Amino acid sequence: MSSQCSTLLFVGNGNGLRVFRSKLSSKPAGSFRRRSTLQPGLLENASDRKHEDVELMLDVLGSTVTRRDARSYLSRFRSEKPKSRSRNERHDDVGVNLGNLYLPVRAVEQNPVFRQGPRETQAVSETPEQLHTALIKIRRPQAIDDATLQGVCLTLVQLVRLGMSSAVVLDCGNEEQRNSLDLRRLATEQANRIAASIDQYGGPGARCLDNALATSLEDEAFPSSVKVQSGTCISNRDLLLNPLRRGIIPVVIPTTFVRNDQRLVNIPADEAMLALTREFAGVRTGLVEETDPHEIAEKIQQVQKEISLDRIILLDPLGGIPSTDEQSRSRVFVNLEQDYESIRSEILGVRDSDSQSGSPGDRPASRDPASKVFSFGEEGNYDGAIAPSTGYSATASHHLNNLALLRNCLAILPPSSSGLATTPENAANANRRPVDSGLAPGVGTRRQRNPLIHNLLTDKPVSSSSLPTDRAKGSASPTTFIKRGMPVSIIPDPRMHPWTPPSESNPSISLSDPRIDLPRLIHLIEDSFSRKLDVQHYLSRIEGRIAGIIIAGEYEGGALLTWESPCHATGQWPLVPYLDKFAVLKRSQGSGGVADILFKAMVKDCLPSGVCWRSRRDNPANKWYFERARGTWKLPGSSWTMFWTTEGVQVGQQGRDRLLRDYESVCRGVVPSWADAGGKERGVD
């Protein structure tokens, strides 16, 4: 990107900042060179090129990029090469006009000097700019129609223009055709088809690679906590990196050269994806020969400085990872550290229930899901994959294999890397013009958001995973955003100890519990609120009232909930679940989905029947609360806004139900515990 100039277009409105960044060639428009494979007459006039630029601008502006997203995108993708300073520029900061004092004297510069041997020159070490890359797998490209394929290819070209180089791996067949020549011919045909479609849009274009991979039958497994197939590796690193640096999109055919017996064989596309991921991550097979761990670490770091594999993208006709509790809807976000096992069990459970209702011949031979997940026979896939012969449906097997592929790839990449699973149609639909649905003249339809462009600019899902299902903007989208994520600790575990009001048989937990790191929890609260906590007052106030605590990662975020008694309560009046503290470290706010992870765990796992909380009316986070709450009410005569997630609570003019009055009483009566507010001012939060 350093050899090109960047143009930034910022458009502001009430929803935040929109950013558009395009890379303009240093050559005049008329000198734009195209590859010889370009179809005649395509993009040959200025109007076609202008239409392509407009399409990219609309995709970018439709991604709802906030100011924080724009800063994050620009800081990651802009060039950071230092500019060299001339001799006179090095003396510009003295504050005095020195005229020509430090300019070189021509007579001296041109005076010949006697030297023996070559002239010594000062070596200048230039570190190449880090290459940001997306690794994309397209499954069953032969089933994609030409119009959809052109839309997908245009999206890939747009990703390159926005600073994300792309490498494509094709998945054309199944295991039954693994060694057939027909599969190799089909893959080559589809690779040429995709390359030709990319070439239509000008620029560097695409290149088909059928010799990028090599395989050794010897055991060269790289030590890792995740089982990653490592017999396949990259035959020539420059064969991939050189095209990527020039903006060319490599289209990799999953064939490999077997070094032991000099054969060219087909391999599963997932194995090729893992080999490319290891190479881009610096986890090379040859490194196992090194005995010094420091040398291995240095070599991995050197590779990671050259290239950053930021995205693993799966374009699959099945779309994203399915969710059983959301009918015909893919999961919006998957935190692999928290959700992997439960998602796999859900998919296996759906298959088990289907097989029980079917004929005996449709049922799996074994009823033990674990035996099916980890038994691969001679197929030798990767950890978590399911072989086609296990008896599970093809759909369930593909979903589980996609999930396992994303898990194994992201496990060897930095935590900042992410994955995306969607359909080819969804990756291309934003590049199609809306179909006329009989609307009146002048009435248009809103342009659909391209999930790949949106994810590049924001590193977030199309819609928040913590939104109620009926409010999610992308509720019908078959797109799933995947992160390696962070573990979530819930104390007590609601699966074994449901959160219920304290009693003699069910005492409340305490912050002195050995499972809770109190100093880190206090630091989290103070960092999030930018205020000093009165620890003693806070501990005494919530003693015996704690419903539970949710911790995300290494105390990157947390939610503390209590059981509160309404001020008017008498006798056996029911206690109210109250969100007392919801905190996220400042460095994690707006990224990584920490707040979404916490909120979703609270309303889905801990207190699904509902919870209430309050926030000052000028709190910047209120917009986020409004989107997730089932109801809100600005408490009269106070500076508080009350929120709740309970279904069926109504605010009426003639009167309010008892639950709403209880919520109001609790939100008015809770006393803050900040050290910067004492005495009468303690109620100011």
XYZ file of C-alpha atoms in Angstrom:
685
model
C 0.000 0.000 0.000
C 2.978 2.306 0.444
C 3.390 2.742 -3.323
C -0.157 3.958 -3.706
C -1.958 7.000 -2.462
C -5.027 6.664 -0.265
C -8.198 8.681 -0.421
C -10.391 8.940 2.666
C -13.988 10.033 2.557
C -15.714 10.709 5.861
C -19.450 11.214 6.001
C -20.933 12.094 9.385
C -24.491 11.809 10.594
C -26.341 11.104 13.793
C -25.288 7.455 13.842
C -21.555 8.164 13.813
C -18.781 8.328 11.250
C -18.744 6.686 7.873
C -15.365 6.086 6.288
C -14.475 5.274 2.703
C -10.950 4.454 1.731
C -9.856 3.635 -1.771
C -6.414 3.124 -3.226
C -5.711 5.102 -6.360
C -3.028 4.049 -8.754
C -0.212 6.507 -9.283
C -0.687 6.055 -13.046
C -3.172 8.147 -15.001
C -6.520 6.560 -15.665
C -5.713 6.179 -19.320
C -2.568 4.125 -18.636
C -4.359 1.448 -16.605
C -3.038 -1.924 -17.801
C -5.191 -5.007 -17.865
C -4.394 -8.642 -18.197
C -4.647 -10.343 -21.547
C -7.477 -12.554 -20.273
C -9.799 -9.568 -19.917
C -12.867 -9.927 -22.080
C -12.953 -7.349 -24.866
C -15.130 -4.354 -24.289
C -15.526 -4.914 -20.515
C -14.704 -1.937 -18.286
C -13.177 -0.228 -21.293
C -14.907 3.088 -20.763
C -14.845 5.568 -17.930
C -18.504 5.047 -17.042
C -17.890 1.381 -16.170
C -14.944 2.277 -13.977
C -16.974 5.006 -12.328
C -19.812 2.534 -11.672
C -17.336 0.167 -9.998
C -16.070 2.965 -7.730
C -19.629 3.919 -6.833
C -20.441 0.304 -5.942
C -17.462 0.155 -3.586
C -18.382 3.494 -2.011
C -21.958 2.359 -1.397
C -20.763 -0.885 0.187
C -18.429 1.005 2.510
C -20.914 3.704 3.450
C -23.560 1.083 4.133
C -21.433 -0.652 6.762
C -22.412 1.671 9.651
C -18.821 2.376 10.642
C -18.483 4.272 13.922
C -15.669 6.637 14.802
C -13.978 3.942 16.872
C -14.266 1.462 13.982
C -12.826 3.995 11.545
C -9.850 4.735 13.791
C -9.209 1.030 14.300
C -9.392 0.304 10.569
C -7.106 3.184 9.592
C -4.555 2.455 12.305
C -4.328 -1.167 11.176
C -4.226 -0.737 7.412
C -2.404 2.540 6.865
C 1.259 2.551 5.925
C 3.653 3.155 8.806
C 6.951 3.427 6.936
C 9.089 6.284 8.264
C 9.931 9.007 5.799
C 13.606 9.648 5.101
C 14.803 13.144 5.921
C 17.159 15.103 3.737
C 20.261 16.753 5.087
C 18.775 20.217 5.373
C 15.527 18.827 6.856
C 17.477 17.416 9.789
C 18.323 20.974 10.846
C 14.889 22.522 10.415
C 14.059 22.181 14.078
C 16.761 24.537 15.416
C 14.370 27.487 15.210
C 16.792 29.691 13.209
C 16.861 30.468 9.493
C 20.281 29.108 8.533
C 19.935 29.851 4.834
C 22.302 27.731 2.733
C 24.626 26.897 5.609
C 23.835 23.202 5.603
C 23.266 22.811 1.876
C 25.923 20.713 0.100
C 28.680 22.679 -1.604
C 28.678 21.815 -5.286
C 32.446 22.109 -5.681
C 33.049 19.696 -2.863
C 30.372 17.279 -4.001
C 31.723 17.173 -7.541
C 35.405 17.038 -6.568
C 36.866 13.642 -7.477
C 38.269 11.636 -4.595
C 40.838 8.847 -4.822
C 39.476 5.582 -3.417
C 40.698 2.023 -3.591
C 37.974 -0.619 -3.760
C 34.249 -0.135 -4.011
C 32.668 2.890 -2.396
C 31.181 2.094 0.962
C 27.502 2.804 1.232
C 25.472 2.853 4.365
C 23.159 -0.127 4.476
C 19.549 0.823 4.868
C 17.329 -1.870 6.292
C 13.786 -1.581 5.083
C 11.250 -3.835 6.738
C 8.537 -4.741 4.223
C 5.116 -3.488 5.079
C 2.968 -6.111 6.789
C 0.579 -7.783 4.373
C -2.977 -8.169 5.673
C -4.572 -11.272 4.220
C -7.870 -13.137 4.145
C -7.970 -16.875 3.449
C -11.232 -17.804 1.717
C -12.671 -21.249 1.045
C -15.424 -21.546 -1.575
C -17.365 -24.814 -1.357
C -19.079 -26.210 -4.442
C -18.211 -23.362 -6.827
C -19.615 -25.474 -9.669
C -23.099 -24.971 -8.162
C -22.795 -21.158 -8.126
C -24.445 -19.410 -11.062
C -22.491 -16.898 -13.118
C -24.238 -13.812 -11.752
C -23.578 -14.802 -8.129
C -19.989 -15.751 -8.884
C -19.356 -12.364 -10.492
C -20.748 -10.673 -7.395
C -18.461 -12.745 -5.146
C -15.442 -11.937 -7.300
C -16.279 -8.229 -7.245
C -16.383 -8.409 -3.446
C -12.924 -10.030 -3.436
C -11.582 -7.265 -5.667
C -13.088 -4.679 -3.316
C -11.402 -6.322 -0.321
C -8.041 -5.969 -2.079
C -8.731 -2.318 -2.827
C -9.541 -1.749 0.842
C -6.203 -3.211 1.925
C -7.066 -6.888 2.501
C -5.275 -9.275 0.150
C -7.150 -12.500 -0.515
C -6.213 -16.089 -1.273
C -8.920 -18.522 -2.402
C -9.063 -22.284 -1.858
C -11.592 -24.341 -3.835
C -13.629 -27.226 -2.431
C -15.273 -28.945 -5.399
C -15.769 -32.506 -4.292
C -16.315 -35.031 -1.557
C -14.255 -37.796 -0.050
C -15.584 -40.431 -2.462
C -13.902 -38.549 -5.343
C -10.713 -37.872 -3.445
C -8.307 -39.549 -5.907
C -10.262 -39.163 -9.122
C -8.961 -37.292 -12.135
C -12.454 -35.942 -12.696
C -12.275 -34.012 -9.442
C -8.933 -32.480 -10.421
C -10.263 -31.461 -13.816
C -13.360 -29.984 -12.202
C -11.265 -28.011 -9.711
C -9.019 -26.692 -12.489
C -12.036 -25.690 -14.564
C -13.631 -23.835 -11.644
C -10.341 -22.142 -10.732
C -10.029 -20.797 -14.284
C -13.675 -19.697 -14.135
C -13.117 -17.743 -10.910
C -9.848 -16.229 -12.168
C -11.521 -15.086 -15.388
C -14.369 -13.521 -13.393
C -11.884 -11.627 -11.210
C -9.954 -10.481 -14.272
C -13.108 -8.846 -15.640
C -12.745 -6.059 -13.082
C -9.266 -5.042 -14.187
C -6.370 -4.509 -11.845
C -3.771 -7.189 -11.089
C -6.395 -9.936 -11.416
C -6.037 -13.546 -10.275
C -3.684 -16.474 -10.737
C -4.457 -20.194 -10.576
C -2.040 -22.296 -8.505
C -1.998 -26.083 -8.685
C 1.546 -26.553 -7.373
C 1.481 -24.550 -4.149
C 1.311 -27.544 -1.787
C 3.581 -30.469 -1.013
C 3.101 -33.477 1.245
C 5.474 -35.740 3.098
C 4.238 -39.077 4.401
C 6.586 -38.818 7.376
C 5.189 -37.705 10.708
C 6.134 -34.030 11.046
C 3.446 -32.979 13.498
C 4.045 -29.581 15.023
C 3.492 -29.634 18.808
C 0.177 -27.960 19.567
C -2.712 -28.295 21.960
C -5.006 -28.494 18.917
C -4.665 -31.438 16.537
C -3.590 -29.829 13.281
C -2.706 -31.961 10.269
C 0.836 -31.046 9.316
C 1.859 -33.504 6.615
C 0.931 -30.900 3.986
C 2.960 -27.715 3.703
C 3.683 -24.905 1.245
C 6.103 -25.962 -1.475
C 7.292 -22.432 -2.266
C 6.444 -19.493 -0.020
C 7.233 -16.879 -2.677
C 4.773 -18.546 -5.020
C 2.023 -17.220 -2.738
C 3.476 -14.062 -1.208
C 4.710 -12.430 -4.408
C 1.242 -12.413 -6.064
C -0.398 -11.285 -2.821
C 1.973 -8.323 -2.483
C 1.171 -7.271 -6.040
C -2.573 -7.402 -5.380
C -3.069 -10.635 -7.330
C -5.598 -13.095 -5.871
C -4.178 -16.660 -5.847
C -6.789 -19.356 -6.536
C -5.379 -22.521 -4.976
C -6.407 -25.917 -6.325
C -6.224 -28.461 -3.455
C -3.687 -30.796 -5.026
C -0.364 -31.698 -3.487
C 2.914 -33.167 -4.650
C 3.859 -36.216 -2.586
C 7.602 -36.043 -2.124
C 8.099 -39.694 -1.184
C 6.774 -41.274 -4.383
C 6.668 -38.234 -6.701
C 2.890 -38.203 -7.201
C 0.326 -35.426 -7.599
C -2.785 -36.222 -5.567
C -5.947 -34.492 -4.461
C -6.338 -33.493 -0.819
C -9.337 -32.183 1.138
C -9.750 -28.432 0.873
C -9.781 -28.186 4.673
C -6.306 -29.702 4.796
C -5.111 -27.104 2.291
C -6.675 -24.367 4.423
C -4.791 -25.611 7.485
C -1.508 -25.766 5.562
C -1.914 -22.183 4.337
C -2.904 -21.015 7.806
C 0.189 -22.579 9.341
C 2.396 -20.973 6.720
C 0.918 -17.505 7.131
C 1.036 -17.843 10.928
C 4.731 -18.772 10.838
C 4.119 -22.308 12.130
C 6.219 -24.057 9.545
C 6.765 -27.789 9.514
C 10.511 -27.403 9.197
C 10.730 -25.553 12.477
C 10.404 -28.805 14.425
C 14.003 -29.558 13.429
C 15.147 -26.611 15.531
C 16.203 -27.481 19.057
C 16.462 -23.971 20.455
C 12.990 -22.637 21.359
C 14.291 -19.069 21.131
C 15.304 -19.588 17.496
C 11.876 -21.036 16.729
C 10.189 -18.026 18.359
C 12.370 -15.578 16.415
C 11.591 -17.245 13.101
C 7.855 -17.258 13.821
C 7.950 -13.584 14.795
C 9.843 -12.717 11.614
C 7.197 -14.427 9.478
C 4.382 -12.723 11.386
C 5.977 -9.318 10.697
C 5.739 -9.993 6.971
C 2.150 -11.200 6.822
C -0.910 -11.074 9.058
C -3.694 -13.570 8.405
C -6.629 -11.507 9.671
C -9.648 -13.457 8.359
C -10.694 -17.038 7.712
C -13.771 -16.847 5.460
C -15.970 -19.785 4.449
C -18.373 -19.295 1.543
C -20.649 -22.300 1.879
C -24.137 -22.897 0.421
C -25.207 -23.907 3.961
C -24.251 -20.494 5.343
C -23.198 -19.864 8.919
C -23.244 -22.014 12.032
C -26.869 -22.996 12.800
C -28.633 -22.294 16.065
C -31.254 -24.699 17.378
C -33.031 -22.164 19.564
C -33.422 -19.647 16.740
C -35.497 -21.186 13.987
C -33.902 -21.111 10.519
C -31.361 -18.546 11.672
C -27.583 -18.790 11.807
C -25.772 -17.768 14.925
C -24.674 -14.154 14.775
C -21.511 -14.603 16.857
C -19.580 -17.603 18.161
C -17.112 -17.295 21.029
C -15.202 -20.529 20.477
C -13.726 -20.602 23.973
C -17.237 -20.598 25.418
C -19.534 -21.994 22.727
C -17.651 -24.689 20.810
C -18.635 -27.727 22.847
C -22.248 -26.646 23.319
C -22.728 -25.911 19.602
C -21.256 -29.249 18.628
C -23.532 -31.020 21.106
C -26.557 -29.144 19.768
C -25.836 -30.160 16.177
C -25.204 -33.753 17.187
C -28.357 -33.720 19.316
C -30.475 -32.519 16.404
C -29.125 -35.353 14.281
C -29.804 -37.859 17.070
C -33.420 -36.740 17.402
C -33.883 -36.897 13.636
C -32.472 -40.389 13.476
C -34.726 -41.605 16.288
C -37.809 -40.555 14.337
C -36.562 -42.068 11.074
C -36.274 -45.614 9.883
C -33.802 -47.991 11.555
C -31.622 -47.903 8.483
C -31.198 -44.118 8.816
C -29.916 -44.280 12.380
C -26.194 -44.157 13.231
C -24.658 -47.454 14.227
C -23.388 -45.974 17.493
C -25.337 -43.789 19.900
C -22.208 -42.290 21.438
C -21.617 -38.848 19.852
C -18.035 -38.733 21.093
C -17.170 -41.901 19.196
C -18.401 -40.268 15.999
C -16.642 -36.972 16.534
C -13.196 -38.362 17.246
C -13.157 -41.493 15.090
C -11.762 -40.757 11.660
C -10.400 -44.108 10.544
C -8.061 -43.611 7.615
C -9.586 -40.295 6.585
C -7.189 -38.519 8.933
C -9.018 -35.207 9.094
C -8.491 -32.724 11.915
C -9.682 -32.432 15.476
C -13.447 -32.101 15.721
C -14.246 -33.142 12.143
C -16.705 -35.872 11.257
C -16.036 -38.409 8.539
C -18.801 -38.803 5.921
C -19.323 -42.472 6.821
C -20.338 -41.834 10.441
C -24.065 -41.945 9.721
C -24.794 -38.289 10.351
C -26.511 -36.269 7.670
C -24.390 -34.429 5.131
C -25.691 -31.091 6.431
C -24.736 -31.850 10.043
C -21.331 -33.155 8.963
C -20.584 -30.044 6.906
C -21.585 -27.699 9.744
C -19.428 -29.575 12.236
C -16.480 -29.704 9.843
C -16.768 -25.963 9.202
C -16.855 -25.306 12.935
C -13.833 -27.546 13.530
C -11.904 -25.951 10.650
C -12.478 -22.457 12.037
C -11.491 -23.597 15.524
C -8.249 -25.212 14.384
C -7.253 -22.317 12.134
C -7.979 -19.611 14.708
C -6.183 -21.614 17.415
C -2.796 -20.969 15.758
C -3.516 -17.355 14.809
C -3.321 -14.239 17.011
C -6.439 -13.423 19.063
C -7.133 -10.458 16.777
C -7.851 -12.802 13.839
C -11.451 -13.819 13.208
C -13.581 -16.027 11.016
C -16.691 -15.526 8.923
C -19.075 -18.134 7.502
C -21.769 -17.127 5.016
C -23.310 -18.098 1.680
C -21.947 -17.061 -1.719
C -25.273 -15.323 -2.397
C -24.932 -13.238 0.749
C -21.358 -12.311 -0.128
C -22.551 -11.165 -3.553
C -26.032 -9.754 -2.904
C -24.823 -6.260 -2.023
C -23.238 -6.056 -5.465
C -26.564 -6.730 -7.161
C -29.149 -4.119 -7.799
C -32.403 -4.659 -5.866
C -35.029 -6.499 -7.842
C -38.115 -4.462 -8.656
C -40.902 -5.744 -6.410
C -43.699 -3.691 -7.898
C -43.062 -0.582 -5.839
C -44.363 2.760 -6.974
C -42.062 4.927 -9.109
C -39.461 6.721 -6.997
C -39.728 4.190 -4.175
C -36.523 2.240 -3.687
C -35.365 -0.604 -1.520
C -32.535 -0.365 0.994
C -29.262 -1.779 -0.192
C -28.298 -4.927 1.691
C -25.097 -4.812 3.696
C -22.170 -6.847 2.391
C -20.981 -8.967 5.347
C -17.399 -9.245 4.061
C -16.966 -5.485 3.580
C -18.685 -4.718 6.876
C -16.503 -7.219 8.721
C -13.310 -5.830 7.203
C -14.123 -2.290 8.345
C -15.489 -3.138 11.798
C -14.227 -6.640 12.755
C -17.739 -7.206 14.101
C -20.813 -9.211 13.084
C -23.488 -7.591 10.957
C -25.697 -7.312 14.040
C -24.993 -7.657 17.746
C -25.313 -11.130 19.231
C -26.837 -9.744 22.443
C -29.795 -8.100 20.718
C -33.229 -9.706 21.141
C -34.015 -11.962 18.200
C -36.868 -9.786 16.964
C -34.629 -6.690 16.936
C -31.528 -8.059 15.276
C -31.040 -6.301 11.950
C -29.434 -9.366 10.430
C -31.807 -11.886 11.994
C -32.440 -13.515 8.600
C -28.791 -13.314 7.538
C -27.013 -16.663 7.082
C -23.754 -15.147 8.354
C -21.818 -16.134 11.480
C -18.890 -14.165 12.910
C -16.399 -16.355 14.782
C -13.662 -15.423 17.237
C -11.340 -17.567 19.266
C -12.683 -15.309 21.978
C -12.310 -15.724 25.690
C -13.592 -18.060 28.386
C -16.559 -16.978 30.469
C -16.704 -17.808 34.178
C -20.123 -17.724 35.856
C -20.204 -18.005 39.649
C -22.224 -19.930 40.652
C -22.645 -22.077 37.543
C -26.367 -21.782 36.656
C -26.353 -25.257 35.115
C -25.694 -26.796 38.531
C -26.887 -24.038 40.854
C -29.654 -21.904 39.301
C -29.660 -18.293 40.414
C -32.420 -18.043 42.996
C -32.964 -15.644 45.930
C -30.821 -16.484 48.987
C -32.260 -18.603 51.767
C -31.038 -20.747 54.643
C -30.542 -23.672 52.294
C -29.193 -21.471 49.503
C -26.897 -18.810 50.972
C -25.553 -15.983 48.850
C -21.979 -16.131 47.595
C -19.409 -13.645 48.844
C -16.722 -11.667 47.052
C -14.248 -13.388 49.367
C -14.961 -16.597 47.460
C -11.607 -18.102 46.349
C -12.928 -18.337 42.778
C -13.118 -14.505 42.642
C -10.026 -12.309 42.338
C -11.265 -9.298 44.298
C -8.361 -6.900 43.498
C -8.764 -7.515 39.764
C -12.524 -7.110 40.031
C -12.111 -3.751 41.808
C -9.608 -2.624 39.163
C -12.059 -3.637 36.426
C -14.880 -1.579 37.973
C -12.698 1.495 38.572
C -11.144 1.363 35.089
C -14.526 0.994 33.378
C -16.261 3.780 35.319
C -13.158 6.011 35.643
C -14.034 6.465 39.317
C -12.598 5.317 42.614
C -14.714 2.740 44.409
C -15.404 2.933 48.150
C -14.578 -0.737 48.630
C -15.658 -1.116 52.241
C -18.999 0.598 51.689
C -19.623 -1.461 48.556
C -18.771 -4.787 50.203
C -21.000 -4.073 53.189
C -23.888 -2.989 50.945
C -23.950 -6.119 48.768
C -23.057 -8.592 51.532
C -25.638 -11.378 51.566
C -27.318 -10.022 48.399
C -25.070 -11.269 45.585
C -26.965 -13.304 42.996
C -23.853 -14.111 40.993
C -20.950 -12.747 39.013
C -19.970 -13.172 35.360
C -16.315 -12.735 34.340
C -15.163 -12.554 30.706
C -11.595 -13.592 29.944
C -8.908 -12.401 32.340
C -11.210 -9.849 33.970
C -11.608 -7.940 30.710
C -15.269 -7.557 31.559
C -17.643 -8.445 34.339
C -21.237 -8.226 35.521
C -22.250 -8.376 39.183
C -25.916 -8.968 40.005
C -27.684 -8.755 43.334
C -31.052 -9.553 44.902
C -32.681 -6.331 46.091
C -35.706 -5.779 48.309
C -38.157 -3.001 47.281
C -38.460 -0.187 49.822
C -42.170 -0.889 50.330
C -41.667 -4.658 50.744
C -43.102 -6.314 53.848
C -43.124 -9.936 54.957
C -42.314 -12.491 52.255
C -42.131 -9.965 49.445
C -40.188 -11.390 46.454
C -36.687 -10.051 45.871
C -35.821 -8.304 42.610
C -32.824 -9.343 40.422
C -30.750 -6.202 39.847
C -27.728 -5.574 37.601
C -25.509 -3.739 40.061
C -22.291 -3.414 38.014
C -21.650 -3.924 34.313
C -17.996 -3.137 33.533
C -15.613 -3.550 30.593
C -11.974 -2.477 30.568
C -11.455 0.655 28.497
C -9.013 -1.101 26.179
C -11.688 -3.724 25.428
C -14.633 -1.384 24.983
C -16.078 -1.370 21.477
C -14.038 -4.356 20.302
C -13.888 -8.069 20.861
C -17.565 -8.328 21.776
C -16.872 -8.407 25.536
C -20.055 -6.507 26.410
C -22.140 -8.728 24.122
C -20.678 -11.867 25.692
C -21.507 -10.646 29.200
C -25.017 -9.462 28.393
C -25.918 -12.606 26.485
C -24.705 -14.824 29.334
C -26.744 -12.767 31.796
C -30.087 -12.868 29.978
C -29.783 -16.339 28.450
C -27.949 -18.450 31.020
C -28.295 -16.713 34.383
C -31.578 -14.789 34.580
C -33.711 -15.638 31.532
C -36.898 -14.536 33.313
C -35.699 -10.932 33.488
C -33.501 -8.413 35.308
C -33.612 -4.649 35.880
C -30.969 -1.937 36.165
C -30.561 1.821 36.047
C -28.306 4.294 34.278
C -27.879 8.043 34.423
C -29.672 9.797 31.576
C -26.442 11.258 30.189
C -24.633 7.909 30.122
C -23.168 7.326 26.605
C -23.948 3.608 26.978
C -27.706 4.245 27.140
C -28.155 3.745 23.399
C -26.628 0.290 23.787
C -28.972 -0.430 26.727
C -32.045 0.828 24.851
C -31.429 -1.634 22.030
C -31.270 -4.634 24.379
C -33.882 -3.825 27.018
C -37.491 -4.962 26.745
C -38.651 -1.768 28.395
C -37.353 1.566 29.702
C -38.700 4.377 31.839
C -37.211 7.722 32.805
C -37.888 7.900 36.527
C -39.721 11.162 37.293
C -37.946 13.542 39.638
C -34.560 11.859 39.212
C -31.648 11.664 36.779
C -32.085 7.922 36.303
C -33.365 5.856 33.395
C -34.615 2.408 34.333
C -34.239 -0.637 32.066
C -35.536 -4.206 32.240
C -35.452 -7.385 30.151
C -38.597 -8.935 31.641
C -41.411 -9.774 29.229
C -44.872 -8.296 29.749
C -43.996 -5.314 31.979
C -46.095 -2.324 30.942
C -45.936 1.350 31.863
C -49.563 2.554 31.937
C -51.104 5.928 32.665
C -53.799 4.576 35.008
C -51.510 2.446 37.055
C -48.539 0.127 37.015
C -48.299 -3.532 37.872
C -46.562 -4.659 41.008
C -43.380 -5.808 39.252
C -42.848 -2.393 37.694
C -43.357 -0.706 41.067
C -40.815 -3.081 42.579
C -38.317 -2.227 39.836
C -38.860 1.487 40.372
C -38.424 1.168 44.127
C -35.158 -0.738 43.764
C -33.684 1.605 41.152
C -34.514 4.635 43.285
C -33.248 3.100 46.516
C -29.831 1.631 45.621
C -27.065 3.786 47.150
C -23.875 4.167 45.045
C -20.506 3.406 46.587
C -18.048 5.785 44.974
C -15.176 7.203 47.006
C -15.444 10.598 45.301
C -18.973 11.171 46.666
C -19.442 11.398 50.421
C -22.296 12.117 52.802
C -25.317 13.603 51.087
C -23.561 13.444 47.740
C -23.245 9.654 47.911
C -26.414 9.270 45.840
C -24.801 10.981 42.865
C -23.530 8.213 40.541
